mmCIF file of C-alpha atoms in Angstrom:
data_model
loop_
_atom_site.group_PDB
_atom_site.id
_atom_site.type_symbol
_atom_site.label_atom_id
_atom_site.label_comp_id
_atom_site.label_asym_id
_atom_site.label_seq_id
_atom_site.Cartn_x
_atom_site.Cartn_y
_atom_site.Cartn_z
ATOM 1 C CA UNK A 313 -24.048 132.158 -101.324
ATOM 2 C CA UNK A 314 -23.076 134.497 -98.537
ATOM 3 C CA UNK A 315 -21.441 132.789 -95.582
ATOM 4 C CA UNK A 316 -19.782 134.092 -92.453
ATOM 5 C CA UNK A 317 -17.711 132.055 -90.020
ATOM 6 C CA UNK A 318 -16.306 133.097 -86.687
ATOM 7 C CA UNK A 319 -13.061 131.783 -85.304
ATOM 8 C CA UNK A 320 -11.031 132.422 -82.199
ATOM 9 C CA UNK A 321 -10.337 131.196 -78.676
ATOM 10 C CA UNK A 322 -12.979 129.386 -76.677
ATOM 11 C CA UNK A 323 -11.420 129.773 -73.218
ATOM 12 C CA UNK A 324 -9.888 132.893 -71.747
ATOM 13 C CA UNK A 325 -8.728 134.294 -68.438
ATOM 14 C CA UNK A 326 -9.821 137.622 -67.001
ATOM 15 C CA UNK A 327 -7.896 140.681 -68.229
ATOM 16 C CA UNK A 328 -6.752 138.923 -71.392
ATOM 17 C CA UNK A 329 -7.466 140.354 -74.844
ATOM 18 C CA UNK A 330 -10.062 138.585 -76.986
ATOM 19 C CA UNK A 331 -9.419 138.438 -80.712
ATOM 20 C CA UNK A 332 -12.036 137.006 -83.053
ATOM 21 C CA UNK A 333 -12.023 136.676 -86.824
ATOM 22 C CA UNK A 334 -15.014 136.615 -89.143
ATOM 23 C CA UNK A 335 -14.233 135.042 -92.502
ATOM 24 C CA UNK A 336 -16.634 136.113 -95.222
ATOM 25 C CA UNK A 337 -17.407 134.323 -98.479
ATOM 26 C CA UNK A 338 -19.888 134.992 -101.264
ATOM 27 C CA UNK A 339 -19.648 138.762 -100.940
ATOM 28 C CA UNK A 340 -16.829 141.253 -100.694
ATOM 29 C CA UNK A 341 -16.301 143.230 -97.506
ATOM 30 C CA UNK A 342 -15.382 146.057 -99.882
ATOM 31 C CA UNK A 343 -19.084 146.336 -100.767
ATOM 32 C CA UNK A 344 -20.373 149.784 -99.954
ATOM 33 C CA UNK A 345 -23.798 148.588 -98.986
ATOM 34 C CA UNK A 346 -23.102 146.755 -95.789
ATOM 35 C CA UNK A 347 -21.967 147.133 -92.214
ATOM 36 C CA UNK A 348 -19.844 144.264 -90.965
ATOM 37 C CA UNK A 349 -21.122 143.672 -87.488
ATOM 38 C CA UNK A 350 -20.401 141.850 -84.249
ATOM 39 C CA UNK A 351 -23.245 140.769 -81.970
ATOM 40 C CA UNK A 352 -23.115 138.668 -78.828
ATOM 41 C CA UNK A 353 -25.482 136.678 -76.673
ATOM 42 C CA UNK A 354 -24.845 136.129 -72.996
ATOM 43 C CA UNK A 355 -25.920 132.692 -71.709
ATOM 44 C CA UNK A 356 -29.690 132.562 -71.564
ATOM 45 C CA UNK A 357 -30.040 136.214 -72.556
ATOM 46 C CA UNK A 358 -30.965 138.251 -75.580
ATOM 47 C CA UNK A 359 -28.786 139.647 -78.326
ATOM 48 C CA UNK A 360 -26.457 142.605 -77.836
ATOM 49 C CA UNK A 361 -25.112 144.688 -80.732
ATOM 50 C CA UNK A 362 -21.399 145.305 -80.175
ATOM 51 C CA UNK A 363 -20.333 147.364 -83.145
ATOM 52 C CA UNK A 364 -19.677 147.490 -86.862
ATOM 53 C CA UNK A 365 -17.259 148.589 -89.539
ATOM 54 C CA UNK A 366 -18.148 149.894 -92.973
ATOM 55 C CA UNK A 367 -16.341 149.260 -96.245
ATOM 56 C CA UNK A 368 -14.607 152.591 -95.807
ATOM 57 C CA UNK A 369 -13.358 151.677 -92.362
ATOM 58 C CA UNK A 370 -15.769 153.771 -90.350
ATOM 59 C CA UNK A 371 -16.582 152.149 -87.046
ATOM 60 C CA UNK A 372 -19.322 152.511 -84.472
ATOM 61 C CA UNK A 373 -19.253 150.805 -81.099
ATOM 62 C CA UNK A 374 -21.709 150.066 -78.349
ATOM 63 C CA UNK A 375 -21.109 152.816 -75.767
ATOM 64 C CA UNK A 376 -21.061 150.203 -73.015
ATOM 65 C CA UNK A 377 -17.831 148.865 -74.530
ATOM 66 C CA UNK A 378 -16.166 152.112 -75.511
ATOM 67 C CA UNK A 379 -12.444 151.941 -74.989
ATOM 68 C CA UNK A 380 -12.333 148.137 -74.911
ATOM 69 C CA UNK A 381 -13.529 147.258 -78.381
ATOM 70 C CA UNK A 382 -11.870 147.573 -81.764
ATOM 71 C CA UNK A 383 -13.292 146.294 -85.040
ATOM 72 C CA UNK A 384 -11.067 146.176 -88.080
ATOM 73 C CA UNK A 385 -11.108 144.700 -91.566
ATOM 74 C CA UNK A 386 -8.679 142.931 -93.891
ATOM 75 C CA UNK A 387 -10.055 143.564 -97.347
ATOM 76 C CA UNK A 388 -7.352 141.505 -99.037
ATOM 77 C CA UNK A 389 -8.471 138.383 -97.184
ATOM 78 C CA UNK A 390 -12.147 139.296 -97.016
ATOM 79 C CA UNK A 391 -12.464 139.119 -93.280
ATOM 80 C CA UNK A 392 -13.018 141.361 -90.327
ATOM 81 C CA UNK A 393 -12.045 141.240 -86.700
ATOM 82 C CA UNK A 394 -13.102 141.963 -83.158
ATOM 83 C CA UNK A 395 -10.598 142.845 -80.473
ATOM 84 C CA UNK A 396 -11.786 143.267 -76.903
ATOM 85 C CA UNK A 397 -9.367 144.151 -74.142
ATOM 86 C CA UNK A 398 -9.484 143.310 -70.434
ATOM 87 C CA UNK A 399 -12.169 140.647 -70.653
ATOM 88 C CA UNK A 400 -14.088 139.647 -67.547
ATOM 89 C CA UNK A 401 -16.482 136.853 -66.675
ATOM 90 C CA UNK A 402 -19.239 139.185 -67.873
ATOM 91 C CA UNK A 403 -17.868 138.860 -71.412
ATOM 92 C CA UNK A 404 -18.688 135.148 -71.504
ATOM 93 C CA UNK A 405 -21.033 134.860 -74.458
ATOM 94 C CA UNK A 406 -21.622 133.504 -77.921
ATOM 95 C CA UNK A 407 -20.134 135.967 -80.378
ATOM 96 C CA UNK A 408 -21.695 136.298 -83.820
ATOM 97 C CA UNK A 409 -20.564 138.165 -86.879
ATOM 98 C CA UNK A 410 -23.207 139.364 -89.292
ATOM 99 C CA UNK A 411 -23.774 141.356 -92.446
ATOM 100 C CA UNK A 412 -25.868 144.370 -91.644
ATOM 101 C CA UNK A 413 -27.694 147.249 -93.215
ATOM 102 C CA UNK A 414 -31.060 148.130 -91.698
ATOM 103 C CA UNK A 415 -31.308 144.496 -90.609
ATOM 104 C CA UNK A 416 -28.890 141.586 -90.390
ATOM 105 C CA UNK A 417 -29.424 139.240 -93.292
ATOM 106 C CA UNK A 418 -26.548 136.812 -92.896
ATOM 107 C CA UNK A 419 -24.981 135.553 -89.681
ATOM 108 C CA UNK A 420 -22.272 133.159 -88.663
ATOM 109 C CA UNK A 421 -23.109 130.229 -86.424
ATOM 110 C CA UNK A 422 -21.390 131.931 -83.532
ATOM 111 C CA UNK A 423 -18.475 131.035 -81.327
ATOM 112 C CA UNK A 424 -18.725 130.530 -77.587
ATOM 113 C CA UNK A 425 -16.116 132.398 -75.596
ATOM 114 C CA UNK A 426 -15.869 131.509 -71.918
ATOM 115 C CA UNK A 427 -13.913 133.728 -69.550
ATOM 116 C CA UNK A 428 -12.789 132.423 -66.190
ATOM 117 C CA UNK A 429 -11.018 134.035 -63.302
ATOM 118 C CA UNK D 678 -32.388 144.238 -69.627
ATOM 119 C CA UNK D 679 -33.160 144.318 -73.354
ATOM 120 C CA UNK D 680 -34.247 147.516 -75.040
ATOM 121 C CA UNK D 681 -37.166 145.797 -76.768
ATOM 122 C CA UNK D 682 -39.648 143.717 -74.783
ATOM 123 C CA UNK D 683 -40.813 140.293 -75.870
ATOM 124 C CA UNK D 684 -42.726 137.570 -74.033
ATOM 125 C CA UNK D 685 -40.393 134.895 -72.720
ATOM 126 C CA UNK D 686 -42.362 132.054 -74.263
ATOM 127 C CA UNK D 687 -45.294 131.160 -76.451
ATOM 128 C CA UNK D 688 -46.680 127.821 -77.522
ATOM 129 C CA UNK D 689 -49.067 126.410 -80.051
ATOM 130 C CA UNK D 690 -50.152 123.188 -81.663
ATOM 131 C CA UNK D 691 -49.335 122.162 -85.208
ATOM 132 C CA UNK D 692 -51.584 123.918 -87.683
ATOM 133 C CA UNK D 693 -52.418 126.772 -85.327
ATOM 134 C CA UNK D 694 -51.268 130.377 -85.604
ATOM 135 C CA UNK D 695 -49.295 132.223 -82.959
ATOM 136 C CA UNK D 696 -48.242 135.835 -82.571
ATOM 137 C CA UNK D 697 -45.142 137.149 -80.813
ATOM 138 C CA UNK D 698 -45.120 140.766 -79.721
ATOM 139 C CA UNK D 699 -42.212 143.188 -79.512
ATOM 140 C CA UNK D 700 -42.674 146.439 -77.625
ATOM 141 C CA UNK D 701 -40.409 149.390 -78.283
ATOM 142 C CA UNK D 702 -40.310 153.133 -77.748
ATOM 143 C CA UNK D 703 -40.302 156.393 -79.667
ATOM 144 C CA UNK D 704 -36.566 156.080 -80.301
ATOM 145 C CA UNK D 705 -36.850 152.902 -82.326
ATOM 146 C CA UNK D 706 -39.322 151.275 -84.650
ATOM 147 C CA UNK D 707 -42.350 153.311 -83.622
ATOM 148 C CA UNK D 708 -40.609 156.130 -85.481
ATOM 149 C CA UNK D 709 -38.402 154.214 -87.892
ATOM 150 C CA UNK D 710 -39.678 151.180 -89.761
ATOM 151 C CA UNK D 711 -36.410 149.295 -89.419
ATOM 152 C CA UNK D 712 -37.816 146.460 -87.359
ATOM 153 C CA UNK D 713 -36.687 142.924 -88.118
ATOM 154 C CA UNK D 714 -37.356 139.424 -86.831
ATOM 155 C CA UNK D 715 -34.918 136.534 -86.493
ATOM 156 C CA UNK D 716 -35.327 132.814 -85.939
ATOM 157 C CA UNK D 717 -32.627 131.087 -83.944
ATOM 158 C CA UNK D 718 -32.420 127.335 -83.595
ATOM 159 C CA UNK D 719 -29.753 125.677 -81.450
ATOM 160 C CA UNK D 720 -26.434 125.285 -83.193
ATOM 161 C CA UNK D 721 -27.532 127.257 -86.217
ATOM 162 C CA UNK D 722 -26.923 130.777 -87.398
ATOM 163 C CA UNK D 723 -29.773 133.178 -86.680
ATOM 164 C CA UNK D 724 -32.009 133.577 -89.721
ATOM 165 C CA UNK D 725 -33.624 136.796 -90.903
ATOM 166 C CA UNK D 726 -37.372 136.242 -91.250
ATOM 167 C CA UNK D 727 -38.785 139.753 -91.595
ATOM 168 C CA UNK D 728 -37.207 143.127 -92.317
ATOM 169 C CA UNK D 729 -38.599 146.643 -92.374
ATOM 170 C CA UNK D 730 -41.584 145.481 -90.288
ATOM 171 C CA UNK D 731 -43.399 143.525 -92.986
ATOM 172 C CA UNK D 732 -40.988 142.335 -95.682
ATOM 173 C CA UNK D 733 -39.871 138.740 -96.131
ATOM 174 C CA UNK D 734 -36.478 137.947 -97.643
ATOM 175 C CA UNK D 735 -36.434 135.622 -100.591
ATOM 176 C CA UNK D 736 -36.841 132.027 -99.471
ATOM 177 C CA UNK D 737 -38.670 132.708 -96.223
ATOM 178 C CA UNK D 738 -42.001 130.930 -95.947
ATOM 179 C CA UNK D 739 -45.128 133.110 -96.345
ATOM 180 C CA UNK D 740 -46.325 131.510 -93.104
ATOM 181 C CA UNK D 741 -44.216 134.176 -91.409
ATOM 182 C CA UNK D 742 -45.632 137.691 -91.431
ATOM 183 C CA UNK D 743 -44.910 140.925 -89.616
ATOM 184 C CA UNK D 744 -46.934 143.953 -88.618
ATOM 185 C CA UNK D 745 -46.755 147.012 -86.393
ATOM 186 C CA UNK D 746 -49.171 149.176 -84.477
ATOM 187 C CA UNK D 747 -47.667 152.140 -82.710
ATOM 188 C CA UNK D 748 -44.833 150.923 -80.535
ATOM 189 C CA UNK D 749 -45.789 147.237 -80.729
ATOM 190 C CA UNK D 750 -44.578 145.016 -83.542
ATOM 191 C CA UNK D 751 -45.800 141.492 -84.088
ATOM 192 C CA UNK D 752 -44.578 138.350 -85.768
ATOM 193 C CA UNK D 753 -47.297 135.914 -86.766
ATOM 194 C CA UNK D 754 -46.547 132.332 -87.679
ATOM 195 C CA UNK D 755 -49.444 130.549 -89.307
ATOM 196 C CA UNK D 756 -49.966 126.834 -89.800
ATOM 197 C CA UNK D 757 -47.403 125.990 -87.127
ATOM 198 C CA UNK D 758 -45.004 123.186 -87.869
ATOM 199 C CA UNK D 759 -42.712 121.265 -85.538
ATOM 200 C CA UNK D 760 -39.724 122.753 -87.357
ATOM 201 C CA UNK D 761 -40.790 126.238 -86.237
ATOM 202 C CA UNK D 762 -39.721 125.462 -82.681
ATOM 203 C CA UNK D 763 -36.982 128.004 -81.988
ATOM 204 C CA UNK D 764 -36.167 131.272 -80.283
ATOM 205 C CA UNK D 765 -37.419 134.382 -82.049
ATOM 206 C CA UNK D 766 -35.870 137.817 -81.650
ATOM 207 C CA UNK D 767 -36.965 141.243 -82.767
ATOM 208 C CA UNK D 768 -34.384 143.884 -83.555
ATOM 209 C CA UNK D 769 -34.613 147.553 -84.407
ATOM 210 C CA UNK D 770 -32.601 150.522 -85.502
ATOM 211 C CA UNK D 771 -32.694 153.345 -82.956
ATOM 212 C CA UNK D 772 -31.725 156.993 -82.999
ATOM 213 C CA UNK D 773 -29.715 156.621 -79.824
ATOM 214 C CA UNK D 774 -26.001 156.076 -79.393
ATOM 215 C CA UNK D 775 -26.653 152.334 -79.627
ATOM 216 C CA UNK D 776 -28.032 152.161 -83.162
ATOM 217 C CA UNK D 777 -29.304 148.592 -83.022
ATOM 218 C CA UNK D 778 -31.152 146.908 -80.168
ATOM 219 C CA UNK D 779 -32.825 143.562 -79.783
ATOM 220 C CA UNK D 780 -35.517 141.967 -77.699
ATOM 221 C CA UNK D 781 -34.766 139.358 -75.095
ATOM 222 C CA UNK D 782 -36.136 136.605 -77.303
ATOM 223 C CA UNK D 783 -39.243 134.418 -77.248
ATOM 224 C CA UNK D 784 -39.058 130.648 -77.064
ATOM 225 C CA UNK D 785 -41.678 129.040 -79.280
ATOM 226 C CA UNK D 786 -42.742 125.563 -78.296
ATOM 227 C CA UNK D 787 -44.770 123.522 -80.746
ATOM 228 C CA UNK D 788 -46.905 121.194 -78.655
#
C-alpha cells in the first residue's frame, strides 16, 4: 500500500528557510512512472501546485516560487524534500506531498506550517 | 484566484444526486483530457476520485462519475450519503508554465 507522510516544522519566522520531508512507503521513488510532487493549501483556499521531481532528478517549479524553491530526493531512504527560502506570512499553508503522473493518486495527510513575523 | 472555477458550495439530501462543475480554458482540460477530481475530508489525505475526466481508480464507489463538455467538467455524486460530506477539488494538466492547476474547491453539505 502506497503511503506518503510529511514531516517538518510547524512554526516559523519570516525569512527563515522551510525544510519539509516526504517519506514514501509501498513504492520506490526510483520508479520511472511518477512525479514526486509538493502541493499546498492556504487557509480557506484552494490547492496550489508547487513543483515536482522525477526519478531522474528533473525538477519543475511553480513560476511564482522560482528562486525560492528546491525539491530534491534521497533514493536510498525513499524520500523527497522541499526547501523554501525566505518564507513570509503568505507561505502559511498546509503542505502536501503526493505521487503524480497525469493526476495525483496518493497524498500525505499534510502538515500545517505557520509563519509569523 | 484559482485557475479552474468551481462553485463554493453545493448541498443535497441523502439519496439525491448532485453535480459539481469545474470551468477551465483552452490551455487545460478542454484541450487535454487530464482532468481529475479529489475528495478532501478534514484531517485526511485528499483522495483521487476521478482521473482523465471519466475514469475511477480501483476502490472508488461507482456513485462518483465524471464528464466533460467543452471547457466545463462535472463531478456527479449519486445516491448521496452523509459520508460524502467533504470538499471536492478539480485539477488539470495545462500547457502553461504551471503544468498543474486546481479549482478553489466546493464544499458539499449533506442535509
